[in-house]
Amino acid sequence: MATRERGTVVQRLGSAIADVVERWMPSPFLFAILLSYVVFVAGILVEGAGPAAMVGYWYDGFWTLLTFGMQMVLILATGYVVAYHPLVRRGIERLTRIPNDGRQAVVLVGVIAMVVAWIQWGLGLIVGAVLAREMGRQAHERGLSVHYPLLCVAGYMGMGLTWHWGLAGSAPLLMNTPGNVFVEQGIVDGLISTSQTVFSGYSLALTVLGIVYTAVVLYLLAPTREESAGITAFVSPSKLRSTGSDTGTAATDGGTTTTGDDPADPTPSDRINNSRVIGGVIALTGVAVAVWTFATDGLAALNLNVMNFLFLFIGLALFTSPEAYEDEFGEAVLATSGIILQFPFYAGIIGMMNSSGLSTTLAETLVSISTPATFPAVAWITAGIINFFVPSGGGEWTVIGETVLGAADQLGVPPGQAVVAYAVGDAHTNLFQPFWALPLLGITGMRARDVFGYAATVMLLLIPFLAAALILIPY
């Protein structure tokens, strides 16, 4: 594809980077394999580890994130189920009718994705993906000019910015989870409450300012009408359908749900399986337990297990029918298949980086050049670099968290601020790490190389804002 010449400097920058990435970027799975070899060689050259030792570290690391990996799959799956409920999908369809041009469409998708991902990143990722595809379909039908790759990037912006210092952020919630590795190993004296991370003024200011800044970036990046490629340039028109008809679940009046496979003459077993009374009672019980937990312990109760528990039962409360919920959950697990496949490979990378000392060397080198004023920016850069190799917020934090928290303590930086600064770096470089984009790519019908040129451009344009915000916003 030839580099386009029209448009502003920002538009031409996005187009040029997109052309390069489209030509050279490998598939996400091959990306993980190539990174494994890079870390393998780096461990030998930098740390002096033997090849056999590095292979052993790789194998041992494969199994170190099974519990955390399951927590991540549940966050994504429960978010997926909620996003695909008919009531939510109809709301998405209404939102897609609001924009009057391509730039408005891109900004709307990006803002919604970032806000919802702050609430729950799995939900934000899927809502962003469904909204991007539906917006692309609506734009095609209405004759609006919108560049579909940038629209998909907008749907991914929650994972590229707000998720990790939001309500389901891995590192902040892990630090507030009883029995976490940092407490057990004596790295910190006790739990770091979410009031010091997610709900701190520092974090909330970053969220608001970040969403506004990114909306402006997306608006400026949107190509001209002549240079925009709509959804039909990437997805066959025969495959364009409303989000309301994607699965075997159909909505009826009042938001109740039935499956297309309901038998005409149901047996007692069928009635039990689809009983909304049974499903509703169980769902309300689970939601009540979660509400009671927050009522008694406050926002400090928020951790990975509580978040998963809450969304698990919110999904059941929406579908009420146990069988319908189970069917939709099966669809959700399919959407996580790429993550399930690749997670052990990235755990293997963690094993090589951690056991060889490579991650500690990198973190200590970067943190050693920081001052109390610049430490948040250095923690952001450190997390961003390591996230290229370990795209697991919590898994990555278990690797470098000790170094980051230790340096913060020596410099007099509040631990909550250190956690948030790290979280910003981890989220930021998701805009070039395709691991968490796998569900979005499947839903939107895109390839990683079609999308990540514009994602990388947004990542670059965010650098000056994040550097200034992390240092200048008071904690």
Short mmCIF file of N, CA, C and O in Angstrom, two decimals, residues 118 164-167 169-176 191-207 299-300 302 397 405 414-424 475:
data_model
loop_
_atom_site.label_atom_id
_atom_site.label_comp_id
_atom_site.label_asym_id
_atom_site.label_seq_id
_atom_site.Cartn_x
_atom_site.Cartn_y
_atom_site.Cartn_z
N TRP A 118 -12.42 1.18 32.45
CA TRP A 118 -12.08 1.62 33.81
C TRP A 118 -12.95 0.89 34.83
O TRP A 118 -12.50 0.55 35.92
N HIS A 164 -5.84 -0.37 33.67
CA HIS A 164 -5.01 -0.90 34.74
C HIS A 164 -5.02 -0.05 36.00
O HIS A 164 -4.52 -0.49 37.05
N TRP A 165 -5.54 1.15 35.94
CA TRP A 165 -5.74 1.87 37.20
C TRP A 165 -7.23 2.08 37.47
O TRP A 165 -7.65 2.97 38.15
N GLY A 166 -8.03 1.15 36.91
CA GLY A 166 -9.47 1.18 37.12
C GLY A 166 -9.91 0.14 38.15
O GLY A 166 -9.10 -0.44 38.87
N LEU A 167 -11.21 -0.10 38.18
CA LEU A 167 -11.80 -0.95 39.21
C LEU A 167 -11.36 -2.40 39.11
O LEU A 167 -11.48 -3.15 40.10
N GLY A 169 -8.21 -3.25 37.76
CA GLY A 169 -6.79 -3.24 37.47
C GLY A 169 -6.05 -4.30 38.26
O GLY A 169 -6.19 -4.40 39.49
N SER A 170 -5.23 -5.09 37.59
CA SER A 170 -4.59 -6.25 38.22
C SER A 170 -3.67 -5.86 39.37
O SER A 170 -3.78 -6.41 40.47
N ALA A 171 -2.73 -4.97 39.12
CA ALA A 171 -1.76 -4.63 40.17
C ALA A 171 -2.42 -3.95 41.38
O ALA A 171 -2.17 -4.36 42.52
N PRO A 172 -3.26 -2.92 41.19
CA PRO A 172 -3.91 -2.31 42.36
C PRO A 172 -4.75 -3.31 43.16
O PRO A 172 -4.72 -3.29 44.40
N LEU A 173 -5.49 -4.16 42.47
CA LEU A 173 -6.33 -5.12 43.19
C LEU A 173 -5.49 -6.22 43.84
O LEU A 173 -5.81 -6.69 44.93
N LEU A 174 -4.40 -6.63 43.17
CA LEU A 174 -3.52 -7.63 43.76
C LEU A 174 -2.92 -7.11 45.06
O LEU A 174 -2.82 -7.86 46.05
N MET A 175 -2.54 -5.84 45.09
CA MET A 175 -1.95 -5.27 46.30
C MET A 175 -2.96 -5.15 47.43
O MET A 175 -2.58 -4.97 48.59
N ASN A 176 -4.24 -5.25 47.10
CA ASN A 176 -5.29 -5.19 48.13
C ASN A 176 -5.93 -6.56 48.37
O ASN A 176 -6.96 -6.65 49.02
N LEU A 191 -1.59 -4.58 53.29
CA LEU A 191 -2.29 -4.31 52.04
C LEU A 191 -2.22 -2.83 51.68
O LEU A 191 -2.21 -1.96 52.55
N ILE A 192 -2.16 -2.57 50.38
CA ILE A 192 -2.25 -1.19 49.87
C ILE A 192 -3.67 -1.00 49.38
O ILE A 192 -4.08 -1.57 48.36
N SER A 193 -4.45 -0.23 50.10
CA SER A 193 -5.88 -0.07 49.82
C SER A 193 -6.10 0.60 48.47
O SER A 193 -5.26 1.37 47.98
N THR A 194 -7.25 0.31 47.86
CA THR A 194 -7.61 0.96 46.60
C THR A 194 -7.83 2.46 46.77
O THR A 194 -7.83 3.20 45.78
N SER A 195 -8.02 2.91 48.01
CA SER A 195 -8.12 4.36 48.23
C SER A 195 -6.79 5.04 47.94
O SER A 195 -6.74 6.25 47.68
N GLN A 196 -5.70 4.27 47.97
CA GLN A 196 -4.38 4.82 47.67
C GLN A 196 -4.00 4.65 46.20
O GLN A 196 -3.00 5.22 45.75
N THR A 197 -4.78 3.87 45.48
CA THR A 197 -4.47 3.62 44.07
C THR A 197 -5.64 4.02 43.17
O THR A 197 -5.69 5.14 42.66
N VAL A 198 -6.61 3.14 43.03
CA VAL A 198 -7.72 3.37 42.09
C VAL A 198 -8.49 4.64 42.40
O VAL A 198 -8.84 5.41 41.49
N PHE A 199 -8.75 4.88 43.68
CA PHE A 199 -9.61 6.00 44.06
C PHE A 199 -8.83 7.21 44.58
O PHE A 199 -9.41 8.13 45.15
N SER A 200 -7.52 7.22 44.37
CA SER A 200 -6.74 8.39 44.75
C SER A 200 -7.01 9.53 43.78
O SER A 200 -7.38 9.31 42.62
N GLY A 201 -6.83 10.77 44.24
CA GLY A 201 -6.99 11.91 43.36
C GLY A 201 -6.04 11.86 42.18
O GLY A 201 -6.37 12.29 41.07
N TYR A 202 -4.85 11.33 42.41
CA TYR A 202 -3.83 11.18 41.36
C TYR A 202 -4.36 10.30 40.23
O TYR A 202 -4.30 10.67 39.05
N SER A 203 -4.90 9.16 40.60
CA SER A 203 -5.42 8.21 39.61
C SER A 203 -6.64 8.77 38.89
O SER A 203 -6.76 8.65 37.67
N LEU A 204 -7.56 9.37 39.63
CA LEU A 204 -8.78 9.89 39.01
C LEU A 204 -8.47 11.04 38.06
O LEU A 204 -9.09 11.16 37.00
N ALA A 205 -7.49 11.90 38.42
CA ALA A 205 -7.10 12.99 37.52
C ALA A 205 -6.49 12.44 36.25
O ALA A 205 -6.76 12.93 35.14
N LEU A 206 -5.64 11.40 36.38
CA LEU A 206 -5.06 10.76 35.20
C LEU A 206 -6.15 10.20 34.29
O LEU A 206 -6.07 10.30 33.06
N THR A 207 -7.18 9.63 34.89
CA THR A 207 -8.26 9.04 34.10
C THR A 207 -8.99 10.10 33.28
O THR A 207 -9.17 9.96 32.07
N LEU A 299 -14.89 0.32 49.95
CA LEU A 299 -14.21 0.13 48.68
C LEU A 299 -12.90 -0.63 48.84
O LEU A 299 -12.37 -1.17 47.86
N ALA A 300 -12.40 -0.71 50.07
CA ALA A 300 -11.17 -1.46 50.32
C ALA A 300 -11.36 -2.96 50.04
O ALA A 300 -10.39 -3.70 49.91
N LEU A 302 -12.45 -4.20 47.37
CA LEU A 302 -12.31 -4.48 45.94
C LEU A 302 -10.99 -5.19 45.65
O LEU A 302 -9.91 -4.67 45.90
N TRP A 397 3.75 -7.48 37.22
CA TRP A 397 3.94 -6.80 38.51
C TRP A 397 4.63 -7.72 39.51
O TRP A 397 5.44 -7.27 40.31
N LEU A 405 8.66 -1.09 44.19
CA LEU A 405 8.23 -0.69 45.53
C LEU A 405 9.43 -0.40 46.44
O LEU A 405 9.38 0.52 47.26
N PRO A 414 5.13 7.58 47.73
CA PRO A 414 4.06 6.74 48.27
C PRO A 414 3.88 5.47 47.45
O PRO A 414 3.91 5.52 46.21
N PRO A 415 3.70 4.32 48.09
CA PRO A 415 3.56 3.07 47.34
C PRO A 415 2.36 3.07 46.40
O PRO A 415 2.41 2.48 45.32
N GLY A 416 1.27 3.74 46.80
CA GLY A 416 0.11 3.82 45.93
C GLY A 416 0.42 4.52 44.62
O GLY A 416 -0.03 4.11 43.55
N GLN A 417 1.21 5.60 44.71
CA GLN A 417 1.60 6.32 43.50
C GLN A 417 2.49 5.46 42.61
O GLN A 417 2.36 5.47 41.38
N ALA A 418 3.38 4.68 43.23
CA ALA A 418 4.25 3.79 42.46
C ALA A 418 3.44 2.74 41.71
O ALA A 418 3.72 2.44 40.55
N VAL A 419 2.41 2.19 42.36
CA VAL A 419 1.57 1.19 41.72
C VAL A 419 0.83 1.79 40.53
O VAL A 419 0.75 1.19 39.46
N VAL A 420 0.28 2.99 40.70
CA VAL A 420 -0.46 3.63 39.62
C VAL A 420 0.46 3.96 38.45
O VAL A 420 0.12 3.73 37.28
N ALA A 421 1.65 4.50 38.74
CA ALA A 421 2.59 4.84 37.67
C ALA A 421 2.99 3.60 36.88
O ALA A 421 3.07 3.63 35.64
N TYR A 422 3.23 2.51 37.60
CA TYR A 422 3.51 1.24 36.93
C TYR A 422 2.33 0.84 36.04
O TYR A 422 2.51 0.42 34.89
N ALA A 423 1.12 0.94 36.58
CA ALA A 423 -0.08 0.52 35.85
C ALA A 423 -0.25 1.31 34.56
O ALA A 423 -0.68 0.76 33.54
N VAL A 424 0.09 2.59 34.59
CA VAL A 424 0.00 3.42 33.39
C VAL A 424 0.93 2.89 32.30
O VAL A 424 0.55 2.76 31.13
N TYR A 475 0.14 13.93 44.04
CA TYR A 475 -0.45 12.72 44.59
C TYR A 475 -1.17 13.07 45.90
O TYR A 475 -0.58 13.64 46.80
#
